[in-house]
Coordinates of C-alpha atoms and ligand atoms in Angstrom, one line a residue:
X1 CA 78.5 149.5 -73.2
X2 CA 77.1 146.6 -71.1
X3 CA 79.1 143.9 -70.8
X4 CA 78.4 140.8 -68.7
X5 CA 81.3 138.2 -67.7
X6 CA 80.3 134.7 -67.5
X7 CA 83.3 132.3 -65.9
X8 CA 83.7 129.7 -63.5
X9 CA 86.2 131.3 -61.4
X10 CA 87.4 134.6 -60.4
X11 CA 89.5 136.5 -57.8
X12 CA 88.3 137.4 -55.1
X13 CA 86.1 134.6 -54.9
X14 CA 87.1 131.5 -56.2
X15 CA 90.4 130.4 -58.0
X16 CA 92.4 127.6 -59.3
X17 CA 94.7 129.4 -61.7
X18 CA 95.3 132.6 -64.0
X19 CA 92.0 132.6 -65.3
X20 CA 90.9 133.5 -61.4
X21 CA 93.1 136.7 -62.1
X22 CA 91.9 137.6 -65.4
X23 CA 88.6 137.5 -64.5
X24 CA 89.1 139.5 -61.3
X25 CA 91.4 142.1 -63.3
X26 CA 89.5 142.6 -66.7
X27 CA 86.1 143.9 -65.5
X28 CA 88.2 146.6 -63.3
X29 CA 89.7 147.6 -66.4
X30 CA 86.9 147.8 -68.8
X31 CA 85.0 149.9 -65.6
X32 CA 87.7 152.1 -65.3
X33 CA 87.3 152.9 -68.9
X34 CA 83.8 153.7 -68.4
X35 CA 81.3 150.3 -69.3
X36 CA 78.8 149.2 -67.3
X37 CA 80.5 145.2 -66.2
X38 CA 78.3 142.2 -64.2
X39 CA 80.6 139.1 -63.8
X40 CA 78.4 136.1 -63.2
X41 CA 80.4 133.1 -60.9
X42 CA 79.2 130.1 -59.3
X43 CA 79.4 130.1 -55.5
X44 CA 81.5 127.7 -54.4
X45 CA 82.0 126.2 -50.5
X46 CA 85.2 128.6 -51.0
X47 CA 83.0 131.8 -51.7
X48 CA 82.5 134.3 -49.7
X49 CA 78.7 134.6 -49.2
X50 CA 77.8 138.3 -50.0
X51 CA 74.2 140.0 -48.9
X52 CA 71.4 138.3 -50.7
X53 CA 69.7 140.3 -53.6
X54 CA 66.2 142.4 -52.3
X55 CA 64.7 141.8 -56.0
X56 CA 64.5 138.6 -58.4
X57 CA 66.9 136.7 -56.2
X58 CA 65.8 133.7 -57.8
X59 CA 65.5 132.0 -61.1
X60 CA 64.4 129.1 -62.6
X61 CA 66.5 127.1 -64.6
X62 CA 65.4 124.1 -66.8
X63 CA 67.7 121.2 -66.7
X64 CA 66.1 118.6 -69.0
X65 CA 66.0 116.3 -65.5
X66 CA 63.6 118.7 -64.2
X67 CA 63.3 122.5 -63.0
X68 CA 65.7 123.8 -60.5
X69 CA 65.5 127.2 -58.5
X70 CA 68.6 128.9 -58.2
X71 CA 69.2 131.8 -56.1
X72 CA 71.8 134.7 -57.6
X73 CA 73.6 136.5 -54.7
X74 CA 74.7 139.9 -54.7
X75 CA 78.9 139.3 -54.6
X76 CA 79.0 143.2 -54.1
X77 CA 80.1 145.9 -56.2
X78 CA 84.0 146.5 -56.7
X79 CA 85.8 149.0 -58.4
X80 CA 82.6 149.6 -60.6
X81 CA 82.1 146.0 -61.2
X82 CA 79.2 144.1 -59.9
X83 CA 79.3 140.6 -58.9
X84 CA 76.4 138.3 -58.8
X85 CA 77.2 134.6 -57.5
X86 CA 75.2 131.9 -59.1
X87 CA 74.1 129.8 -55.7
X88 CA 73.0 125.9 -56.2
X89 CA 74.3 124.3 -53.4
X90 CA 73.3 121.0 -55.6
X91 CA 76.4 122.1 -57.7
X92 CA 78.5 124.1 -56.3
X93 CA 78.8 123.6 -52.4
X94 CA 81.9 120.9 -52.8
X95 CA 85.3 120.8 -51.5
X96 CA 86.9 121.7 -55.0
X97 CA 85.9 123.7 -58.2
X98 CA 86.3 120.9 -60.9
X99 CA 87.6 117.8 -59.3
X100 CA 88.9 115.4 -56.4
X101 CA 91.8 113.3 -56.1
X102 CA 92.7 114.1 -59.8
X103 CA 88.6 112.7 -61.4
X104 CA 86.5 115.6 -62.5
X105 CA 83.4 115.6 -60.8
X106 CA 80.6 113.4 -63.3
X107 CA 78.3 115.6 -63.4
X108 CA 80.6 118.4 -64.4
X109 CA 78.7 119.4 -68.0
X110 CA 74.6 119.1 -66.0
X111 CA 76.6 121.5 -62.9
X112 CA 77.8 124.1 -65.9
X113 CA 74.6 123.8 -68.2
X114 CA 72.9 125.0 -64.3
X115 CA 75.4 127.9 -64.2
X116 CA 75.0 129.1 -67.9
X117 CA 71.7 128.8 -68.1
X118 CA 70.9 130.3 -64.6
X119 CA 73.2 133.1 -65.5
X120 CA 71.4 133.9 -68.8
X121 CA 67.7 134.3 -67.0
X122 CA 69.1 136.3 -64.9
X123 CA 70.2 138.7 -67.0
X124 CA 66.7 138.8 -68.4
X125 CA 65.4 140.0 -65.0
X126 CA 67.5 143.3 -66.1
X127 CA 65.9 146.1 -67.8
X128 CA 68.4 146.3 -70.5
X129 CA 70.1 143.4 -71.9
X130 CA 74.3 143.3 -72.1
X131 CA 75.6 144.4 -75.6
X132 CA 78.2 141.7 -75.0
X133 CA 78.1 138.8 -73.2
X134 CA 81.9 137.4 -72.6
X135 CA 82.4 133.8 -71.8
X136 CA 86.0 131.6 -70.4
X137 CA 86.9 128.4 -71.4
X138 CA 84.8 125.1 -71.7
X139 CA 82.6 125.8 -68.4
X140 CA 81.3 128.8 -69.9
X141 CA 81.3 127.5 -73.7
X142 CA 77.0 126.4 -72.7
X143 CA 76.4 130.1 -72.7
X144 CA 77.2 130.6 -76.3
X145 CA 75.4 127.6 -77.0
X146 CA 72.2 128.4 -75.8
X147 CA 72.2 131.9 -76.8
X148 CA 72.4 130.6 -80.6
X149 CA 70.1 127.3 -80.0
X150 CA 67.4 127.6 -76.4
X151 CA 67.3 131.5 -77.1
X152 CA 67.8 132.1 -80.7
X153 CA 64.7 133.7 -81.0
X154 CA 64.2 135.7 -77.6
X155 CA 63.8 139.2 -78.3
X156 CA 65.7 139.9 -75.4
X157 CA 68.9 138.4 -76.6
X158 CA 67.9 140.0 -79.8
X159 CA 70.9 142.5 -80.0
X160 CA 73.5 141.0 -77.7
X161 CA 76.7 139.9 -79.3
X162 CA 79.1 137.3 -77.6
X163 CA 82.6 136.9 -77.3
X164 CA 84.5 133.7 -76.2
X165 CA 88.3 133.5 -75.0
X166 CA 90.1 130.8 -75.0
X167 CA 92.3 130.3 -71.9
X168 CA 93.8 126.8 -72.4
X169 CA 92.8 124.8 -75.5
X170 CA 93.8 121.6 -73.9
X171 CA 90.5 121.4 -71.4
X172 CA 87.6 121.2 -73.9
X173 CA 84.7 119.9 -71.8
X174 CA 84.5 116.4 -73.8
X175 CA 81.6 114.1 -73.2
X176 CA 79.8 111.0 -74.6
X177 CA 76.5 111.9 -77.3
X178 CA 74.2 110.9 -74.4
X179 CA 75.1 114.2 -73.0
X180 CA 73.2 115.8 -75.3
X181 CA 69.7 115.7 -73.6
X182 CA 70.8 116.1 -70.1
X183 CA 71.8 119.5 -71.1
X184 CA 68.7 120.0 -73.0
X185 CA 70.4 120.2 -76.4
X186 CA 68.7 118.9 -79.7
X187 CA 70.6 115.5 -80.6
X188 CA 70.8 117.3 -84.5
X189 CA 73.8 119.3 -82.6
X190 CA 76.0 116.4 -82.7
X191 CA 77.3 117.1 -86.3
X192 CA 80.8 118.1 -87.5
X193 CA 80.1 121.9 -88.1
X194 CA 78.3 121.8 -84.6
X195 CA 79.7 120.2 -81.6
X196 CA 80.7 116.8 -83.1
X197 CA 84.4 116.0 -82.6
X198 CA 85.3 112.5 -83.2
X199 CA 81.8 111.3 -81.9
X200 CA 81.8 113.2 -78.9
X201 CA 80.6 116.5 -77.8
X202 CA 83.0 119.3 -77.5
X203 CA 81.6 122.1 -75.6
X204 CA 84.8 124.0 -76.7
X205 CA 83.8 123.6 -79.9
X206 CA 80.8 124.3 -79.7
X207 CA 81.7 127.8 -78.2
X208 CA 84.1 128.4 -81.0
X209 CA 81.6 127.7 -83.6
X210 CA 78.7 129.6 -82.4
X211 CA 80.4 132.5 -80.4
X212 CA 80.6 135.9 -83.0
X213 CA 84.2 136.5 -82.0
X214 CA 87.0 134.5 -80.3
X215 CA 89.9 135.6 -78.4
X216 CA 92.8 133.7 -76.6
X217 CA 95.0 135.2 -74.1
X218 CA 98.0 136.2 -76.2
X219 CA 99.5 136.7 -80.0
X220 CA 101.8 133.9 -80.0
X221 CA 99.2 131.3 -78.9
X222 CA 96.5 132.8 -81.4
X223 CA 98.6 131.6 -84.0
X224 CA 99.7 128.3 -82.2
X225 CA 96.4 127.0 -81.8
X226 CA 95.5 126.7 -85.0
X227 CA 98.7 124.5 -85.8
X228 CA 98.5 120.4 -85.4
X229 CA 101.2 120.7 -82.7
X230 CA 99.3 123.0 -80.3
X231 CA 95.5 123.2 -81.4
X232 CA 94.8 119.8 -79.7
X233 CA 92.8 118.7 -82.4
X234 CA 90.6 122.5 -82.7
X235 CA 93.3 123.3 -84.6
X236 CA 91.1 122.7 -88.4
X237 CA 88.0 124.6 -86.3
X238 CA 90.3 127.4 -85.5
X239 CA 91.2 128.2 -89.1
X240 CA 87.9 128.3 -90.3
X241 CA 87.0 131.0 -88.4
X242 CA 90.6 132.8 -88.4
X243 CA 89.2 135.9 -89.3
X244 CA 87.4 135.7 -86.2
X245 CA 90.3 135.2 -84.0
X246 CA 91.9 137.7 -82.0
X247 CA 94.9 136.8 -79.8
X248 CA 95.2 139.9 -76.5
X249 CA 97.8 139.4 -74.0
X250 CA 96.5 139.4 -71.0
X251 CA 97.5 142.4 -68.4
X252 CA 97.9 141.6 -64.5
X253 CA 96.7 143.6 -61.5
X254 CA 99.6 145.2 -59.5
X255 CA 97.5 146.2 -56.8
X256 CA 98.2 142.6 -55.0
X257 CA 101.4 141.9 -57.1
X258 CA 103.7 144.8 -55.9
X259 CA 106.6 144.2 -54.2
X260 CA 107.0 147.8 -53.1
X261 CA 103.5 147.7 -51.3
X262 CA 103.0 143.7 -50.9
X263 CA 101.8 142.8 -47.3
X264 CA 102.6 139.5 -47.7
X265 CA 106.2 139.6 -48.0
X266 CA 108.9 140.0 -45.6
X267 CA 110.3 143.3 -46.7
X268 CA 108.5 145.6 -49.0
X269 CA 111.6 147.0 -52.1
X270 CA 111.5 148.5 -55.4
X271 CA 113.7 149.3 -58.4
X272 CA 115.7 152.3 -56.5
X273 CA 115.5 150.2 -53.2
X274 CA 116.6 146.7 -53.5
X275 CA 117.5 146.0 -49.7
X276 CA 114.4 143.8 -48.9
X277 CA 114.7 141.9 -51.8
X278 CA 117.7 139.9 -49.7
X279 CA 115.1 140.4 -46.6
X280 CA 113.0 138.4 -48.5
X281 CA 115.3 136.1 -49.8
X282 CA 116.3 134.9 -46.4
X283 CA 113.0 135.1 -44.9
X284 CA 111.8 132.4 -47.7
X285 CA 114.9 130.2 -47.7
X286 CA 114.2 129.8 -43.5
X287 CA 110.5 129.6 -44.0
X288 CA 111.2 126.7 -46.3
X289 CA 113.4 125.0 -43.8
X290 CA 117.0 125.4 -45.6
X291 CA 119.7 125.5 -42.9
X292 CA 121.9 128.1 -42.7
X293 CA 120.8 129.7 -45.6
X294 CA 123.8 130.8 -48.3
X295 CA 123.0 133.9 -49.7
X296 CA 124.9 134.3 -52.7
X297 CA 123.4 131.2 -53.9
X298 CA 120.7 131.8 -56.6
X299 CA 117.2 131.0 -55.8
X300 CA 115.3 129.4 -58.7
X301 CA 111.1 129.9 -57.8
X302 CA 108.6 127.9 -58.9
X303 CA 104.9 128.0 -58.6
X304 CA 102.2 125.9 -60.6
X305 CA 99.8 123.5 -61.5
X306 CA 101.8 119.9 -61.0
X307 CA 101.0 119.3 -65.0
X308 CA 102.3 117.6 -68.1
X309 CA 101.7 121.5 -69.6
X310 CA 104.3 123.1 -67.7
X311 CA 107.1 121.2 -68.6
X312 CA 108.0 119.6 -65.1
X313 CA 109.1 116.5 -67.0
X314 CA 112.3 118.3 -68.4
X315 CA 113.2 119.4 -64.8
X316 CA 112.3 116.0 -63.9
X317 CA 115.1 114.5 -66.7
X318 CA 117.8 117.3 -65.6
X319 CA 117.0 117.4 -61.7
X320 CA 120.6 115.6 -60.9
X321 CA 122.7 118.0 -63.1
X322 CA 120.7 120.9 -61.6
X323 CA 121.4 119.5 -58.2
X324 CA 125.5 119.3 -58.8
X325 CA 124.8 123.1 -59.2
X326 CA 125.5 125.7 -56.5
X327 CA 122.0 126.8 -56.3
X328 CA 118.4 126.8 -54.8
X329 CA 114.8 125.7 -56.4
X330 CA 112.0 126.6 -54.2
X331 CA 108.6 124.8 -55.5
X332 CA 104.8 125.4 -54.7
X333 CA 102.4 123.5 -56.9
X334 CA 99.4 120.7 -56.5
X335 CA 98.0 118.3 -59.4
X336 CA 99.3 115.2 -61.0
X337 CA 100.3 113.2 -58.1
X338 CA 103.2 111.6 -60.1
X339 CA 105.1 115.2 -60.2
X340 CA 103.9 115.7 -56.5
X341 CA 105.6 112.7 -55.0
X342 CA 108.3 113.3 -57.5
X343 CA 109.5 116.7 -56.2
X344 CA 108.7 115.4 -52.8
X345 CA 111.4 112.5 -53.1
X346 CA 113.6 115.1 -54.3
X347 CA 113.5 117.3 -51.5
X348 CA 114.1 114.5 -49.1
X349 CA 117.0 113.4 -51.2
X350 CA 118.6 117.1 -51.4
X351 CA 117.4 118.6 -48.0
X352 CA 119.3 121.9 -48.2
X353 CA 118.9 122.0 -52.1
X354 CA 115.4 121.6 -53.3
X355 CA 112.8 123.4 -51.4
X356 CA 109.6 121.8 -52.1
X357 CA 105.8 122.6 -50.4
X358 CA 102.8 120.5 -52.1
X359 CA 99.9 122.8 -51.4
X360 CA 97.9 126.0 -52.9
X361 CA 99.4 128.7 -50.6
X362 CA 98.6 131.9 -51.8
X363 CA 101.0 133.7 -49.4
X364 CA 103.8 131.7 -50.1
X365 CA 103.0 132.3 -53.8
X366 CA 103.7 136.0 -53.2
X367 CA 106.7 134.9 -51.0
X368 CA 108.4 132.9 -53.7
X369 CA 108.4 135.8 -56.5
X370 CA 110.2 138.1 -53.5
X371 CA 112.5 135.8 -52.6
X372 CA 113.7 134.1 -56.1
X373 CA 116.2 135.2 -58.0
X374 CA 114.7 133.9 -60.9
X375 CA 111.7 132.5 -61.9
X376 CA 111.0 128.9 -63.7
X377 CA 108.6 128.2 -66.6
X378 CA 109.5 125.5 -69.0
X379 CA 106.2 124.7 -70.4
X380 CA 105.1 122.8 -73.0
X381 CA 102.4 125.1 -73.8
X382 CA 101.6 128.2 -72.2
X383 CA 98.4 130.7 -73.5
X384 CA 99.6 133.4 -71.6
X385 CA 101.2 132.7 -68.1
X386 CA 100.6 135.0 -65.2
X387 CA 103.8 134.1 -62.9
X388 CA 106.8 135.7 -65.7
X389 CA 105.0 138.6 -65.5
X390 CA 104.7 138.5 -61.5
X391 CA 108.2 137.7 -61.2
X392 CA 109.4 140.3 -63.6
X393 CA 107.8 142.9 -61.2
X394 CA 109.7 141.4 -58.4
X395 CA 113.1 141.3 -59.9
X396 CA 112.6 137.7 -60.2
X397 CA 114.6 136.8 -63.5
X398 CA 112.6 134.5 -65.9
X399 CA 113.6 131.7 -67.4
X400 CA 111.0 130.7 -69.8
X401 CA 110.4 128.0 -73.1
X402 CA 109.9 130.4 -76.2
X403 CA 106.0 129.6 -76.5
X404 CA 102.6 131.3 -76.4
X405 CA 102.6 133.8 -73.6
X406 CA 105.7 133.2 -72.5
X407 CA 107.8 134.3 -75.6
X408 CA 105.3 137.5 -76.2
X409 CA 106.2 138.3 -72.5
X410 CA 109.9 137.4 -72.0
X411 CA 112.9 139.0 -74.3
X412 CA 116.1 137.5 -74.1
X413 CA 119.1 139.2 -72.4
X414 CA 122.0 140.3 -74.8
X415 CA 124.1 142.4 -71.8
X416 CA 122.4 145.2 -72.0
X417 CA 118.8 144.7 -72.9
X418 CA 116.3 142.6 -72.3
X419 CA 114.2 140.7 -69.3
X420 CA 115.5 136.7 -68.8
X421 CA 116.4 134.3 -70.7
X422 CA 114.4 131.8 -73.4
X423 CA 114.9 128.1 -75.2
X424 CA 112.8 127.4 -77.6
X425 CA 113.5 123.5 -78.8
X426 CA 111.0 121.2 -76.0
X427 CA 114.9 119.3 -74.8
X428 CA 116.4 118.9 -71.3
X429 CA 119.4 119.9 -73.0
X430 CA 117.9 123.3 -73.9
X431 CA 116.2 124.1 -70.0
X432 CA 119.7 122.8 -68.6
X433 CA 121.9 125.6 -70.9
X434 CA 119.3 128.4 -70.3
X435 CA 119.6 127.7 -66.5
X436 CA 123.3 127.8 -66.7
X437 CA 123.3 130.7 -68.3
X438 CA 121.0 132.1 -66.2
X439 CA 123.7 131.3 -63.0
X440 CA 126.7 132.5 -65.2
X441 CA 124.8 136.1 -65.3
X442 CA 123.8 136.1 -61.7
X443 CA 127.0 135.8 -60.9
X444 CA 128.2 139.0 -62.7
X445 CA 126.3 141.8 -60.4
X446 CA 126.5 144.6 -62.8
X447 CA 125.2 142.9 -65.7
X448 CA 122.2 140.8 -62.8
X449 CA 121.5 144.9 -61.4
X450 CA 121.2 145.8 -65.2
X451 CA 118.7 142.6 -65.8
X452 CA 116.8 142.8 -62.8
X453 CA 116.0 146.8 -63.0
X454 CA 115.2 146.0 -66.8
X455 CA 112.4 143.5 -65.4
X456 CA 111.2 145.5 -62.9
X457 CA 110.2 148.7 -64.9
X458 CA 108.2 146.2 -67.6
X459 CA 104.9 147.4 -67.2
X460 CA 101.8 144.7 -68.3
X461 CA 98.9 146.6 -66.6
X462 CA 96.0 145.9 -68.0
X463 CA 94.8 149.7 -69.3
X464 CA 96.1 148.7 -73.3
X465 CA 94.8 145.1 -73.3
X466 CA 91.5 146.2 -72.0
X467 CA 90.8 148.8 -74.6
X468 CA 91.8 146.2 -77.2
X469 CA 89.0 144.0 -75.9
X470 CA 86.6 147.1 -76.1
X471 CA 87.5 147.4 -79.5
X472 CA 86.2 144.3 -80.1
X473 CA 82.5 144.4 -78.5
X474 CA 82.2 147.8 -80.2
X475 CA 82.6 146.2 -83.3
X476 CA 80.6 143.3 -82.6
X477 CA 78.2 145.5 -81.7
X478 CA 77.7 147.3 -84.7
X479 CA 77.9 144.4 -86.8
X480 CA 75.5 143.1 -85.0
X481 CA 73.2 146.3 -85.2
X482 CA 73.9 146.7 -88.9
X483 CA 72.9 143.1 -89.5
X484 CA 70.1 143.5 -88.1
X485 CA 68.9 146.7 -89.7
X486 CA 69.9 144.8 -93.1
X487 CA 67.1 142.0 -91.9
X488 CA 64.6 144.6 -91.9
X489 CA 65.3 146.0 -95.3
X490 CA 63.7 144.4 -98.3
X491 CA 65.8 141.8 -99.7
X492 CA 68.1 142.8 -102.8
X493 CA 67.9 146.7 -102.0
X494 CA 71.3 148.4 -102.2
X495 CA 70.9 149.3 -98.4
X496 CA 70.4 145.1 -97.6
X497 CA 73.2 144.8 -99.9
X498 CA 75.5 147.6 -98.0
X499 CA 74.2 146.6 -94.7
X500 CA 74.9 143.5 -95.2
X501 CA 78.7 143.9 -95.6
Ligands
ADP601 P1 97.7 128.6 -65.1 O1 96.5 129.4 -65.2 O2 97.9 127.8 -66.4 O3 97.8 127.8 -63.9 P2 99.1 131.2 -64.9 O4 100.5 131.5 -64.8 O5 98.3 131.9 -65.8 O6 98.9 129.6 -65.1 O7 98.4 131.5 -63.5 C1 98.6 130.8 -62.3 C2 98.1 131.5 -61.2 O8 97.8 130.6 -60.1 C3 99.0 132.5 -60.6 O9 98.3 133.6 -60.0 C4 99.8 131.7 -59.5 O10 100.4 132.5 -58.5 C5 98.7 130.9 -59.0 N1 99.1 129.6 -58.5 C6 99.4 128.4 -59.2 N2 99.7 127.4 -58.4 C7 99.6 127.9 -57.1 C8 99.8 127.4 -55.8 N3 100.2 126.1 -55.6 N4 99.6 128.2 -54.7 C9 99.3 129.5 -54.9 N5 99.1 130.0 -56.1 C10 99.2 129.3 -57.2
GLC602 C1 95.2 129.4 -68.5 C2 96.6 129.3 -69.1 C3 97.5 130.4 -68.7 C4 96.9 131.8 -68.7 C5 95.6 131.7 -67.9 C6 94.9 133.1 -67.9 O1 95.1 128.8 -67.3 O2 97.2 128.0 -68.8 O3 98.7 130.4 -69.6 O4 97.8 132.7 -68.2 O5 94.7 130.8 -68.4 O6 94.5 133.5 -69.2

């Protein structure tokens, strides 16, 4: 099948968080097992140009405040994948993906209508159209939109299904009505079974409503988000189409994420070999400027997005007990300023405790899951979550809140089985008694060698996850195909009837 990715970022070329990886893993996958995959991405100032396209390098794309040519670069082919990079430096050549200094850049909906929609003619410059077209999140959500409103009647589209995953319900690309025309949408879209939500526009919505099938990023959350507590007001939108809801943990790429081949760790180990996991240990405790580092100490990694989703607040309300403890946190993260200058006043008050380095550091992202001996996640919500899985790989234990990804990923230790340990109630009290049990373990080597070797051989690769997602445009294809055929029947012949199924 063909299948064309349309997302606003993706590894190697632009990335802010796990959807980056996803995108960069899941079109390898699907390629591997034999379709034809384009991902579409805008070019950012942090995108590697690539060699311009000989033919149809540019399209036209018409933004209601006037006609804009946008060139589509050839990213290059990888793994079987082919990567074309959506270039409007109107849009896209800025110092960040979605916002500075914490405000989203205004004209965030016009620069992903320009994306979407120059994506879409592009793909009509292609002899053959995609079967599926697969879209992420709210930046993408246009591309559904379109396809069933601008292009509802072009042939071209004419057989190609689409499929929508949600990566994080709580971004849902909310605007004022008077968005409506600047995006060239018809104002009789603003309705409640459209992308009306409490007098706004809800891209997200909208995407949910028009796509043919939806996915989100793991089993748990599937069944979350459509609950009052997680759906963030989708919730009602989501049941409706239940029967078009799919949730499909997502896999991870080992080839960067492998602490036996990892060439940006201090000592390369695996399950049979554990001596440079202590390599690393030490080489991350000095990088991070802990004197005379204490080796039997555990090491407690964080990385993340500084924000309210991943829980920092209940390591914010226990960070004094945690600090009486004999142990390490190491922290990498950007976002909310208020957790930013909150972890930095903790490293300057515990200097030799709390590890702390406000930045996006890929490296020292990789250096953290080496180096910890366990790995924190107490979010709030979490679709799927990328790091657990990293960490597992590199014997770093999780500690994880039971929800969304995290519990479908994470089974608690009972001595003998199991990969880290879990807390389900959203309490300080809860995070505190995981953690100590967490240091009780590590502090018993036989049953730590038993917990970290049962982490280590988990295997999340994404072979079963992307044949699951197959599944899925196969069937949307046919359906598609056989409604069709069923439009071409006479009405109220058995066949229309059968067809129509
Ligand atoms: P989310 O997408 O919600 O941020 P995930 O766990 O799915 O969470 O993915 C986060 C990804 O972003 C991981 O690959 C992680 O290593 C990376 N990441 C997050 N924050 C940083 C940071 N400050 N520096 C480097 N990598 C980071
Ligand atoms: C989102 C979610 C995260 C998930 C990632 C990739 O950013 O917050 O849980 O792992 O998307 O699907």
């Amino acid at each position: 099948m063909k299948i064309a990715f349309v997302a606003s970022e993706g590894v190697p070329f632009s990335k802010t968080g796990g959807l980056a990886d996803v995108v960069g893993a899941l079109p390898k996958a699907l390629a591997a097992i034999g379709h034809e995959v384009e991902v579409f991405l805008p070019r950012y100032r942090m995108t590697k140009p690539g060699p311009v396209l000989p033919h149809g390098h540019s399209v036209t794309v018409p933004l209601a405040s006037g006609l804009r040519f946008v060139s589509i670069q050839n990213g290059g082919d990888a793994s079987g994948v082919r990567h074309c990079l959506v270039d409007s430096p109107e849009f896209f050549d800025r110092p960040a993906l979605y916002q500075e200094n914490g405000q989203d850049y205004p004209d965030n909906p016009v620069r992903f209508a320009a994306f979407c929609l120059a994506a879409l003619e592009f793909m009509k410059r292609s002899a053959s159209p995609p079967d599926v077209i697969h879209c992420h999140d709210w930046q993408s959500a246009l591309a559904p939109i379109y396809l069933r409103t601008l292009y509802q009647r072009d042939p071209f589209f004419g057989n190609s299904s689409v499929v929508f995953t949600i990566h994080n319900i709580g971004y849902q690309g909310l605007f004022g009505p008077e968005v409506l025309p600047r995006l060239s949408l018809d104002p009789s879209l603003l309705t409640v079974d459209a992308l009306e939500f409490f007098g706004k526009v809800n891209l997200l919505k909208g995407a949910i409503v028009f796509s043919d099938f939806i996915t989100t990023v793991s089993r748990k959350y599937a069944e979350e988000i459509q609950t009052p507590e997680y759906g963030f007001g989708l919730e009602g939108v989501l049941r409706n189409r239940a029967d078009r809801l799919q949730g499909i943990l997502n896999g991870v790429d080992y080839e960067p994420w492998d602490p036996s081949t990892d060439k940006l760790i201090a000592a390369n180990y695996s399950p049979d070999n554990l001596k440079g996991k202590m390599l690393c240990k030490k080489a991350l405790l000095e990088r991070m400027g802990a004197r005379q580092p204490v080796l039997n100490r555990p090491v407690i990694g964080v990385v993340s997005r500084f924000d309210r989703q991943k829980g920092f607040d209940l390591i914010a309300d226990i960070a004094e007990q945690l600090m009486s403890m004999s142990l390490y946190i190491v922290a990498l993260g950007t976002g909310d300023p208020t957790y930013e200058e909150f972890f930095r006043a903790l490293a300057a008050k515990y200097p030799d405790k709390f590890l702390v380095k406000v930045a996006y550091d890929n490296t020292l992202a990789h250096q953290i899951e080496a180096g910890s001996d366990m790995f924190l996640m107490p979010s709030r919500y979490e679709p799927c979550g990328l790091n657990q899985i990293y960490s597992m790989k590199y014997g770093a234990v999780p500690i994880v809140r039971a929800t969304g990804g995290l519990d479908d990923t994470v089974e608690p230790f009972d001595g003998r089985n199991g990969t880290g340990f879990k807390f389900s109630r959203y309490s300080p009290d809860a995070l505190l008694s995981a953690i100590r049990e967490a240091v009780e373990t590590y502090h018993r080597p036989a049953l730590w060698g038993q917990l970290m070797h049962n982490c280590m051989q988990k295997d999340f690769s994404w072979a079963v996850s992307a044949a699951e997602y197959a599944k899925i445009y196969e069937r949307q294809r046919k359906l598609r195909l056989d409604a069709k055929a069923a439009s071409h029947l006479p009405a109220g012949t058995s066949e229309a009837r059968l067809a129509a199924v």
